[in-house]
């Protein structure tokens, strides 16, 4: 699959948080595919920051399972296995219906509805202008916005992690070309606007079911190519060609 080269805007004084955010955005836009190698040096040059700052950002991404570290190979973007992808979706089914239920019951719902409508308008705009990368990123960010509007920072962090891993699994198993269905997002937003908690929950579950179904997780082995290849290389390090 052809993809645009990875470019980050160069600017001095970026913080660890900002670097992490940009890397997550690149994953959401499908510019950083699963298994892609990342080095401290490359990121330090790209962002024009010290390697200490880069190391902090990478450590946190590794903690969240988004970067995979290996002593011989270095750091690479995670490649979730089919089993991991099913587990990620299972957690999303536990968490996200509750998020929309909270929002449908929120006291200041006008603000929530306004923010959701602005986001849905951006999704429409990206779709109409055929900006594929932006469209995929915005469709993922719809889910992050829901967590943010619920006002729980732990949830926001968890959803960032789950959304990034979902994007990577989609690239691996759904042919790399799927975004959330736009009408399903607006149905979720409408149920929240109507204050209908049961409908909001139902629409979210229905939507997550679609996301999982499009990934064809029942086909093929449970392993992902890249992670398994690294394990294999580790296990076979003594049997290679000498010298
Ligand atoms: Zn969605």
Coordinates of N, CA and C and ligand atoms in Angstrom, one line a residue:
X1 N 0.8 -1.2 0.0 CA 0.0 0.0 0.0 C 0.9 1.3 0.0
X2 N 0.6 2.2 -0.9 CA 1.3 3.5 -1.0 C 0.9 4.3 0.2
X3 N 1.9 4.9 0.9 CA 1.5 5.9 1.9 C 2.4 7.1 1.9
X4 N 1.9 8.2 2.3 CA 2.7 9.4 2.2 C 3.9 9.3 3.2
X5 N 5.0 9.9 2.9 CA 6.2 9.9 3.8 C 5.8 10.5 5.2
X6 N 6.5 10.0 6.2 CA 6.2 10.5 7.5 C 7.0 11.8 7.7
X7 N 6.3 12.9 8.0 CA 6.9 14.2 8.2 C 6.3 14.8 9.4
X8 N 7.2 15.2 10.3 CA 6.7 16.0 11.5 C 7.2 17.4 11.3
X9 N 6.4 18.4 11.6 CA 6.8 19.8 11.6 C 8.0 20.0 12.6
X10 N 9.0 20.6 12.1 CA 10.2 20.8 12.9 C 10.0 22.0 13.8
X11 N 10.3 21.9 15.1 CA 10.2 23.0 15.9 C 10.9 22.8 17.2
X12 N 11.6 23.8 17.7 CA 12.4 23.6 19.0 C 11.5 23.5 20.2
X13 N 12.0 23.0 21.2 CA 11.4 23.0 22.5 C 10.1 22.2 22.7
X14 N 10.0 21.2 21.9 CA 8.8 20.3 22.1 C 9.0 19.5 23.4
X15 N 7.9 19.2 24.0 CA 8.0 18.5 25.2 C 7.7 17.0 24.9
X16 N 7.9 16.2 26.0 CA 7.7 14.8 25.9 C 6.2 14.5 25.5
X17 N 5.3 15.3 26.2 CA 3.9 15.1 25.9 C 3.5 15.3 24.5
X18 N 4.1 16.4 24.0 CA 3.8 16.8 22.6 C 4.3 15.8 21.6
X19 N 5.5 15.3 21.8 CA 6.1 14.2 20.9 C 5.2 13.0 20.9
X20 N 4.8 12.6 22.2 CA 3.9 11.4 22.3 C 2.6 11.7 21.5
X21 N 2.1 12.9 21.6 CA 0.8 13.2 20.9 C 1.0 13.1 19.4
X22 N 2.1 13.6 18.9 CA 2.3 13.6 17.5 C 2.5 12.2 17.0
X23 N 3.2 11.4 17.7 CA 3.3 10.0 17.3 C 2.0 9.2 17.3
X24 N 1.2 9.5 18.3 CA -0.2 8.9 18.3 C -1.0 9.4 17.1
X25 N -0.9 10.7 16.8 CA -1.6 11.2 15.7 C -1.2 10.5 14.4
X26 N 0.2 10.3 14.3 CA 0.7 9.7 13.1 C 0.1 8.2 13.0
X27 N 0.0 7.6 14.1 CA -0.6 6.2 14.1 C -2.1 6.3 13.7
X28 N -2.8 7.3 14.3 CA -4.2 7.5 13.9 C -4.4 7.8 12.4
X29 N -3.4 8.5 11.8 CA -3.5 8.8 10.4 C -3.0 7.7 9.5
X30 N -2.6 6.6 10.1 CA -2.0 5.4 9.5 C -0.7 5.7 8.7
X31 N 0.0 6.7 9.3 CA 1.3 7.0 8.7 C 2.5 6.2 9.3
X32 N 2.2 5.7 10.5 CA 3.2 4.8 11.2 C 2.5 3.4 11.3
X33 N 2.9 2.6 10.4 CA 2.3 1.2 10.4 C 2.8 0.3 11.5
X34 N 2.1 -0.8 11.8 CA 2.6 -1.7 12.7 C 4.0 -2.3 12.3
X35 N 4.9 -2.5 13.2 CA 6.2 -3.1 12.9 C 7.2 -2.0 12.5
X36 N 6.8 -0.8 12.2 CA 7.8 0.2 11.8 C 8.8 0.5 12.9
X37 N 10.1 0.5 12.5 CA 11.1 0.7 13.5 C 11.3 2.2 13.8
X38 N 11.5 2.6 15.0 CA 11.7 4.0 15.4 C 12.9 4.0 16.3
X39 N 13.8 5.0 16.0 CA 15.0 5.2 16.8 C 15.0 6.5 17.5
X40 N 15.7 6.6 18.7 CA 15.8 7.8 19.4 C 16.4 8.9 18.6
X41 N 17.4 8.5 17.8 CA 18.1 9.5 17.0 C 17.2 10.1 16.0
X42 N 16.5 9.3 15.3 CA 15.5 9.8 14.3 C 14.5 10.8 14.8
X43 N 13.9 10.4 16.0 CA 12.9 11.3 16.6 C 13.6 12.6 17.2
X44 N 14.8 12.4 17.7 CA 15.5 13.6 18.3 C 15.8 14.6 17.1
X45 N 16.2 14.1 16.0 CA 16.4 15.0 14.8 C 15.1 15.6 14.3
X46 N 14.1 14.7 14.1 CA 12.8 15.2 13.6 C 12.2 16.3 14.4
X47 N 12.2 16.1 15.7 CA 11.6 17.1 16.6 C 12.5 18.1 17.1
X48 N 13.8 18.0 16.8 CA 14.8 18.9 17.3 C 14.8 19.1 18.8
X49 N 14.9 17.9 19.4 CA 14.9 17.9 20.9 C 16.0 16.9 21.4
X50 N 16.3 17.0 22.6 CA 17.4 16.1 23.2 C 16.9 14.7 23.2
X51 N 17.8 13.8 23.2 CA 17.5 12.3 23.3 C 16.8 12.0 24.6
X52 N 17.1 12.8 25.6 CA 16.5 12.5 26.9 C 14.9 12.7 26.8
X53 N 14.5 13.7 26.2 CA 13.1 14.0 26.0 C 12.5 12.9 25.2
X54 N 13.1 12.5 24.1 CA 12.6 11.4 23.2 C 12.5 10.1 24.0
X55 N 13.5 9.9 24.8 CA 13.5 8.6 25.6 C 12.3 8.5 26.5
X56 N 12.0 9.7 27.1 CA 10.8 9.7 28.0 C 9.5 9.4 27.3
X57 N 9.4 10.1 26.1 CA 8.2 9.9 25.3 C 8.1 8.4 24.9
X58 N 9.2 7.8 24.5 CA 9.2 6.4 24.0 C 8.9 5.5 25.2
X59 N 9.5 5.8 26.4 CA 9.2 4.9 27.5 C 7.7 4.8 27.8
X60 N 7.1 6.0 27.8 CA 5.6 6.0 28.0 C 4.8 5.2 27.0
X61 N 5.2 5.4 25.7 CA 4.5 4.7 24.6 C 4.8 3.2 24.8
X62 N 6.0 2.8 25.3 CA 6.2 1.4 25.5 C 5.4 0.8 26.7
X63 N 5.2 1.7 27.7 CA 4.4 1.3 28.9 C 3.0 1.0 28.4
X64 N 2.5 1.8 27.5 CA 1.1 1.6 27.0 C 1.0 0.5 25.9
X65 N 2.1 -0.1 25.6 CA 2.1 -1.2 24.6 C 2.0 -0.7 23.2
X66 N 2.3 0.5 23.0 CA 2.2 1.1 21.6 C 3.6 0.9 20.9
X67 N 4.6 1.0 21.7 CA 6.0 0.7 21.2 C 6.4 -0.6 21.8
X68 N 7.0 -1.4 21.0 CA 7.6 -2.7 21.5 C 9.1 -2.6 21.5
X69 N 9.7 -2.9 22.6 CA 11.2 -2.8 22.7 C 11.8 -4.1 22.7
X70 N 12.9 -4.2 22.0 CA 13.6 -5.5 21.9 C 15.1 -5.2 22.0
X71 N 15.9 -5.9 22.8 CA 17.3 -5.5 23.0 C 18.1 -5.5 21.7
X72 N 17.8 -6.4 20.9 CA 18.6 -6.5 19.6 C 18.1 -5.6 18.5
X73 N 16.8 -5.5 18.4 CA 16.2 -4.9 17.3 C 15.9 -3.4 17.5
X74 N 15.7 -3.0 18.8 CA 15.3 -1.7 19.1 C 13.9 -1.5 19.3
X75 N 13.3 -0.3 19.0 CA 11.9 0.0 19.2 C 11.2 -0.1 17.9
X76 N 10.0 -0.6 18.0 CA 9.1 -0.6 16.8 C 7.7 -0.4 17.2
X77 N 6.9 0.1 16.3 CA 5.4 0.3 16.5 C 4.8 -1.1 16.7
X78 N 3.9 -1.3 17.7 CA 3.4 -2.6 18.0 C 2.6 -3.2 16.9
X79 N 2.5 -4.5 16.8 CA 1.7 -5.2 15.8 C 0.8 -6.2 16.6
X80 N -0.3 -5.7 17.0 CA -1.2 -6.6 17.9 C -1.5 -7.9 17.2
X81 N -1.5 -9.0 17.9 CA -2.0 -10.2 17.3 C -3.5 -10.2 17.2
X82 N -4.1 -11.2 16.5 CA -5.6 -11.3 16.5 C -6.2 -11.4 17.9
X83 N -5.5 -12.2 18.7 CA -6.0 -12.4 20.1 C -6.0 -11.1 20.8
X84 N -4.9 -10.3 20.7 CA -4.8 -9.0 21.3 C -5.9 -8.1 20.8
X85 N -6.1 -8.1 19.5 CA -7.1 -7.2 18.9 C -8.5 -7.6 19.4
X86 N -8.8 -8.9 19.6 CA -10.1 -9.2 20.2 C -10.1 -8.7 21.6
X87 N -9.0 -8.8 22.4 CA -9.0 -8.4 23.8 C -9.2 -6.9 23.9
X88 N -8.6 -6.1 22.9 CA -8.7 -4.7 22.9 C -10.2 -4.3 22.7
X89 N -10.8 -5.0 21.7 CA -12.2 -4.7 21.4 C -13.1 -5.1 22.6
X90 N -12.7 -6.1 23.3 CA -13.5 -6.6 24.5 C -13.5 -5.5 25.6
X91 N -12.3 -4.9 25.8 CA -12.2 -3.8 26.8 C -13.0 -2.6 26.3
X92 N -12.9 -2.3 25.0 CA -13.7 -1.2 24.5 C -15.2 -1.4 24.7
X93 N -15.7 -2.6 24.6 CA -17.1 -2.9 24.8 C -17.5 -2.7 26.3
X94 N -16.5 -2.9 27.2 CA -16.8 -2.7 28.6 C -16.8 -1.3 28.9
X95 N -16.0 -0.5 28.3 CA -15.8 0.9 28.7 C -16.7 1.9 27.9
X96 N -16.7 1.8 26.6 CA -17.3 2.9 25.8 C -18.9 3.0 25.9
X97 N -19.6 1.9 26.1 CA -21.0 2.1 26.4 C -21.3 2.9 27.6
X98 N -20.4 2.7 28.6 CA -20.6 3.5 29.9 C -20.3 4.9 29.7
X99 N -19.3 5.2 28.8 CA -18.9 6.6 28.5 C -20.1 7.3 27.9
X100 N -20.8 6.7 26.9 CA -21.9 7.4 26.3 C -23.1 7.5 27.2
X101 N -23.2 6.5 28.1 CA -24.3 6.5 29.0 C -24.2 7.7 30.0
X102 N -22.9 7.9 30.4 CA -22.6 9.1 31.3 C -22.9 10.4 30.6
X103 N -22.5 10.5 29.3 CA -22.7 11.7 28.5 C -24.2 12.0 28.3
X104 N -25.0 10.9 28.0 CA -26.4 11.1 27.8 C -27.1 11.6 29.0
X105 N -26.5 11.4 30.2 CA -27.0 11.8 31.5 C -26.4 13.1 32.0
X106 N -25.4 13.7 31.2 CA -24.6 14.8 31.7 C -25.5 16.0 32.0
X107 N -25.2 16.7 33.1 CA -26.0 17.9 33.4 C -25.9 19.0 32.4
X108 N -24.6 19.2 31.9 CA -24.4 20.3 30.9 C -24.3 19.7 29.5
X109 N -25.4 19.1 29.1 CA -25.4 18.4 27.8 C -25.3 19.3 26.6
X110 N -25.7 20.5 26.7 CA -25.6 21.4 25.5 C -24.2 21.5 25.0
X111 N -23.3 21.7 25.9 CA -21.8 21.9 25.6 C -21.3 20.6 24.9
X112 N -21.7 19.4 25.5 CA -21.3 18.1 25.0 C -21.8 18.0 23.5
X113 N -23.1 18.3 23.3 CA -23.7 18.2 22.0 C -23.0 19.1 21.0
X114 N -22.7 20.3 21.4 CA -22.0 21.3 20.5 C -20.7 20.7 20.1
X115 N -19.9 20.2 21.1 CA -18.6 19.7 20.7 C -18.7 18.5 19.8
X116 N -19.6 17.6 20.1 CA -19.8 16.4 19.2 C -20.2 16.8 17.8
X117 N -21.1 17.8 17.7 CA -21.5 18.3 16.3 C -20.4 18.9 15.6
X118 N -19.6 19.7 16.3 CA -18.4 20.3 15.6 C -17.5 19.2 15.1
X119 N -17.3 18.2 15.9 CA -16.4 17.1 15.5 C -17.0 16.4 14.2
X120 N -18.3 16.1 14.3 CA -18.9 15.4 13.2 C -18.8 16.2 11.9
X121 N -18.9 17.5 12.0 CA -18.8 18.4 10.9 C -17.4 18.3 10.3
X122 N -16.4 18.2 11.1 CA -15.0 18.0 10.7 C -14.8 16.7 9.9
X123 N -15.5 15.7 10.5 CA -15.4 14.3 9.8 C -16.0 14.4 8.4
X124 N -17.2 15.1 8.3 CA -17.8 15.2 7.0 C -16.9 16.0 6.0
X125 N -16.3 17.1 6.6 CA -15.5 17.9 5.7 C -14.3 17.1 5.1
X126 N -13.7 16.3 6.0 CA -12.5 15.5 5.6 C -13.0 14.4 4.6
X127 N -14.2 13.9 4.8 CA -14.7 12.9 3.8 C -15.0 13.5 2.5
X128 N -15.6 14.7 2.5 CA -15.9 15.4 1.2 C -14.7 15.8 0.5
X129 N -13.6 16.2 1.2 CA -12.4 16.6 0.5 C -11.5 15.4 0.2
X130 N -12.0 14.3 0.5 CA -11.3 13.0 0.2 C -9.9 13.0 0.9
X131 N -9.8 13.6 2.0 CA -8.5 13.6 2.8 C -8.5 12.3 3.6
X132 N -8.0 11.2 3.1 CA -8.2 9.9 3.7 C -7.5 9.8 5.1
X133 N -6.3 10.3 5.2 CA -5.5 10.2 6.4 C -6.3 11.0 7.5
X134 N -6.7 12.2 7.2 CA -7.4 13.0 8.2 C -8.7 12.4 8.6
X135 N -9.4 11.8 7.6 CA -10.7 11.2 7.9 C -10.5 10.0 8.9
X136 N -9.5 9.2 8.6 CA -9.3 8.1 9.5 C -9.0 8.6 10.9
X137 N -8.1 9.6 11.0 CA -7.7 10.1 12.3 C -8.9 10.7 13.0
X138 N -9.7 11.5 12.3 CA -10.9 12.2 13.0 C -11.9 11.1 13.4
X139 N -12.0 10.0 12.7 CA -13.0 9.0 13.1 C -12.5 8.3 14.4
X140 N -11.2 8.2 14.5 CA -10.7 7.6 15.8 C -10.8 8.6 16.9
X141 N -10.6 9.9 16.6 CA -10.6 10.9 17.6 C -12.1 11.2 18.1
X142 N -13.1 10.8 17.4 CA -14.4 10.9 17.9 C -14.5 10.1 19.2
X143 N -13.9 8.9 19.3 CA -14.0 8.1 20.5 C -13.2 8.7 21.6
X144 N -12.1 9.4 21.3 CA -11.3 10.1 22.3 C -12.0 11.3 22.9
X145 N -12.7 12.0 22.0 CA -13.5 13.1 22.4 C -14.6 12.7 23.4
X146 N -15.2 11.6 23.1 CA -16.3 11.1 24.1 C -15.7 10.9 25.5
X147 N -14.5 10.3 25.5 CA -13.8 10.1 26.8 C -13.5 11.4 27.5
X148 N -13.0 12.3 26.6 CA -12.6 13.7 27.2 C -13.8 14.4 27.8
X149 N -15.0 14.3 27.0 CA -16.2 15.0 27.5 C -16.7 14.3 28.7
X150 N -16.4 13.1 29.0 CA -16.9 12.4 30.2 C -16.1 12.9 31.4
X151 N -15.0 13.7 31.1 CA -14.3 14.4 32.2 C -13.4 13.5 33.1
X152 N -12.9 12.4 32.5 CA -12.1 11.5 33.3 C -10.8 11.3 32.6
X153 N -9.7 11.8 33.2 CA -8.4 11.8 32.5 C -7.8 10.4 32.4
X154 N -8.2 9.5 33.4 CA -7.7 8.1 33.3 C -8.3 7.4 32.1
X155 N -9.6 7.8 31.9 CA -10.3 7.2 30.7 C -9.7 7.7 29.4
X156 N -9.3 9.0 29.4 CA -8.7 9.6 28.2 C -7.4 8.9 27.8
X157 N -6.6 8.6 28.9 CA -5.4 7.9 28.6 C -5.6 6.5 28.1
X158 N -6.6 5.8 28.8 CA -6.9 4.4 28.4 C -7.4 4.4 26.9
X159 N -8.3 5.4 26.6 CA -8.9 5.4 25.3 C -7.8 5.7 24.2
X160 N -6.8 6.6 24.5 CA -5.7 6.8 23.6 C -5.0 5.5 23.3
X161 N -4.7 4.8 24.3 CA -4.0 3.5 24.2 C -4.9 2.5 23.3
X162 N -6.2 2.4 23.7 CA -7.0 1.4 23.0 C -7.2 1.8 21.5
X163 N -7.4 3.2 21.3 CA -7.6 3.6 19.9 C -6.4 3.4 19.1
X164 N -5.2 3.7 19.6 CA -4.0 3.5 18.8 C -3.8 2.0 18.5
X165 N -4.0 1.1 19.5 CA -3.9 -0.3 19.2 C -4.9 -0.8 18.2
X166 N -6.2 -0.2 18.3 CA -7.2 -0.6 17.3 C -6.8 -0.2 15.9
X167 N -6.3 1.0 15.8 CA -5.8 1.5 14.5 C -4.8 0.6 13.9
X168 N -3.8 0.1 14.7 CA -2.8 -0.8 14.2 C -3.4 -2.1 13.8
X169 N -4.3 -2.6 14.6 CA -5.0 -3.9 14.3 C -5.8 -3.8 13.0
X170 N -6.4 -2.6 12.8 CA -7.2 -2.4 11.6 C -6.3 -2.5 10.4
X171 N -5.1 -1.8 10.5 CA -4.1 -1.9 9.4 C -3.7 -3.3 9.1
X172 N -3.5 -4.1 10.2 CA -3.0 -5.5 10.0 C -4.1 -6.4 9.4
X173 N -5.3 -6.2 9.9 CA -6.3 -7.3 9.6 C -7.5 -6.8 8.7
X174 N -7.7 -5.5 8.5 CA -8.8 -5.1 7.7 C -8.4 -4.5 6.4
X175 N -7.2 -4.8 6.0 CA -6.7 -4.3 4.7 C -6.2 -2.9 4.8
X176 N -6.2 -2.3 6.0 CA -5.6 -1.0 6.1 C -6.4 0.2 5.6
X177 N -7.7 0.0 5.4 CA -8.4 1.0 4.7 C -9.7 1.4 5.4
X178 N -9.9 1.0 6.6 CA -11.2 1.2 7.2 C -11.2 2.4 8.1
X179 N -12.3 3.2 8.1 CA -12.6 4.2 9.1 C -13.9 3.8 9.7
X180 N -14.3 4.4 10.8 CA -15.6 4.1 11.4 C -16.7 4.6 10.4
X181 N -17.8 4.0 10.4 CA -18.9 4.4 9.6 C -19.5 5.7 10.1
X182 N -19.6 6.7 9.3 CA -20.0 8.1 9.8 C -21.4 8.1 10.3
X183 N -22.3 7.4 9.7 CA -23.7 7.5 10.2 C -23.8 6.8 11.6
X184 N -22.9 5.9 11.9 CA -23.0 5.3 13.2 C -22.5 6.3 14.3
X185 N -21.5 7.1 14.0 CA -21.1 8.2 14.9 C -22.3 9.2 15.1
X186 N -22.9 9.5 14.1 CA -24.0 10.5 14.3 C -25.2 9.9 15.0
X187 N -25.4 8.6 14.9 CA -26.5 8.0 15.6 C -26.2 8.0 17.1
X188 N -24.9 7.7 17.4 CA -24.5 7.8 18.8 C -24.7 9.2 19.4
X189 N -24.2 10.2 18.6 CA -24.4 11.6 19.1 C -25.8 12.0 19.2
X190 N -26.7 11.5 18.3 CA -28.1 11.8 18.4 C -28.7 11.2 19.7
X191 N -28.4 10.0 20.0 CA -28.9 9.3 21.2 C -28.4 10.1 22.5
X192 N -27.2 10.6 22.5 CA -26.7 11.4 23.6 C -27.5 12.7 23.7
X193 N -27.7 13.3 22.5 CA -28.5 14.6 22.4 C -29.9 14.4 23.0
X194 N -30.5 13.2 22.7 CA -31.8 13.0 23.1 C -31.9 12.6 24.6
X195 N -30.7 12.4 25.2 CA -30.6 12.0 26.6 C -31.1 10.6 26.8
X196 N -31.0 9.8 25.7 CA -31.5 8.4 25.8 C -30.3 7.5 26.1
X197 N -30.1 7.2 27.3 CA -29.0 6.4 27.8 C -28.9 5.0 27.2
X198 N -30.1 4.3 27.2 CA -30.2 3.0 26.6 C -29.8 3.0 25.1
X199 N -30.4 3.9 24.4 CA -30.1 4.0 22.9 C -28.6 4.3 22.7
X200 N -28.0 5.2 23.5 CA -26.6 5.6 23.3 C -25.7 4.3 23.5
X201 N -26.0 3.6 24.6 CA -25.3 2.3 24.9 C -25.4 1.3 23.7
X202 N -26.7 1.2 23.3 CA -26.9 0.2 22.2 C -26.2 0.6 20.9
X203 N -26.3 1.9 20.6 CA -25.6 2.3 19.3 C -24.1 2.2 19.4
X204 N -23.5 2.4 20.6 CA -22.1 2.2 20.7 C -21.7 0.8 20.6
X205 N -22.5 -0.1 21.2 CA -22.2 -1.6 21.1 C -22.3 -2.0 19.7
X206 N -23.3 -1.6 19.0 CA -23.5 -1.9 17.6 C -22.3 -1.5 16.8
X207 N -21.9 -0.2 17.0 CA -20.7 0.3 16.3 C -19.5 -0.5 16.5
X208 N -19.2 -0.8 17.8 CA -18.0 -1.5 18.1 C -18.0 -2.9 17.5
X209 N -19.2 -3.5 17.5 CA -19.4 -4.8 16.8 C -19.0 -4.7 15.4
X210 N -19.4 -3.6 14.7 CA -19.0 -3.4 13.3 C -17.5 -3.3 13.1
X211 N -16.9 -2.5 14.0 CA -15.4 -2.3 13.9 C -14.7 -3.6 14.0
X212 N -15.2 -4.5 15.0 CA -14.5 -5.8 15.1 C -14.8 -6.7 13.9
X213 N -16.0 -6.7 13.4 CA -16.4 -7.6 12.3 C -15.5 -7.2 11.1
X214 N -15.3 -5.9 10.9 CA -14.5 -5.5 9.7 C -13.1 -6.0 9.8
X215 N -12.6 -6.4 11.0 CA -11.2 -6.8 11.1 C -11.0 -8.3 10.8
X216 N -12.1 -9.0 10.5 CA -11.9 -10.4 10.2 C -11.0 -11.2 11.1
X217 N -11.3 -11.0 12.4 CA -10.3 -11.6 13.4 C -10.5 -13.1 13.6
X218 N -11.6 -13.6 13.0 CA -11.7 -15.1 13.2 C -10.9 -15.9 12.2
X219 N -10.4 -15.2 11.1 CA -9.7 -15.8 10.1 C -8.2 -15.8 10.4
X220 N -7.5 -16.8 10.1 CA -6.0 -16.8 10.2 C -5.6 -17.1 11.6
X221 N -4.3 -17.3 11.8 CA -3.7 -17.6 13.1 C -3.8 -16.5 14.1
X222 N -3.7 -16.8 15.4 CA -3.8 -15.7 16.4 C -2.5 -14.8 16.5
X223 N -1.5 -15.2 15.8 CA -0.2 -14.4 15.9 C -0.2 -13.3 14.9
X224 N 0.6 -12.2 15.2 CA 0.8 -11.2 14.3 C 2.3 -11.4 13.7
X225 N 2.5 -11.1 12.5 CA 3.7 -11.4 11.9 C 4.9 -10.8 12.6
X226 N 4.9 -9.5 12.9 CA 6.1 -8.8 13.4 C 6.5 -9.3 14.8
X227 N 5.6 -9.2 15.7 CA 5.9 -9.6 17.1 C 6.4 -11.0 17.2
X228 N 5.7 -11.9 16.4 CA 6.1 -13.3 16.5 C 7.5 -13.5 15.8
X229 N 7.8 -12.7 14.7 CA 9.0 -12.8 14.1 C 10.2 -12.4 15.0
X230 N 10.0 -11.4 15.8 CA 11.0 -11.0 16.8 C 11.2 -12.1 17.8
X231 N 10.1 -12.7 18.3 CA 10.2 -13.7 19.3 C 11.0 -14.9 18.7
X232 N 10.7 -15.2 17.4 CA 11.4 -16.3 16.7 C 12.9 -16.0 16.6
X233 N 13.2 -14.7 16.2 CA 14.6 -14.3 16.0 C 15.4 -14.4 17.3
X234 N 14.7 -14.0 18.4 CA 15.3 -14.1 19.8 C 15.7 -15.6 20.1
X235 N 14.7 -16.4 19.9 CA 14.8 -17.8 20.2 C 15.8 -18.5 19.3
X236 N 16.1 -18.0 18.1 CA 17.0 -18.7 17.2 C 18.3 -18.0 17.0
X237 N 18.6 -17.1 18.0 CA 19.8 -16.2 17.8 C 21.1 -17.0 17.7
X238 N 21.1 -18.2 18.3 CA 22.3 -19.0 18.3 C 22.5 -19.9 17.1
X239 N 21.5 -19.9 16.2 CA 21.5 -20.9 15.1 C 21.8 -20.2 13.7
X240 N 22.1 -18.9 13.8 CA 22.2 -18.2 12.5 C 23.6 -18.5 11.8
X241 N 23.8 -17.7 10.8 CA 25.1 -17.8 10.1 C 26.1 -17.1 10.9
X242 N 27.3 -17.8 11.1 CA 28.4 -17.2 11.9 C 29.0 -16.0 11.2
X243 N 29.6 -15.1 12.1 CA 30.4 -14.1 11.5 C 29.6 -12.8 11.3
Ligands
LIG1 ZN1 -16.1 5.0 15.5

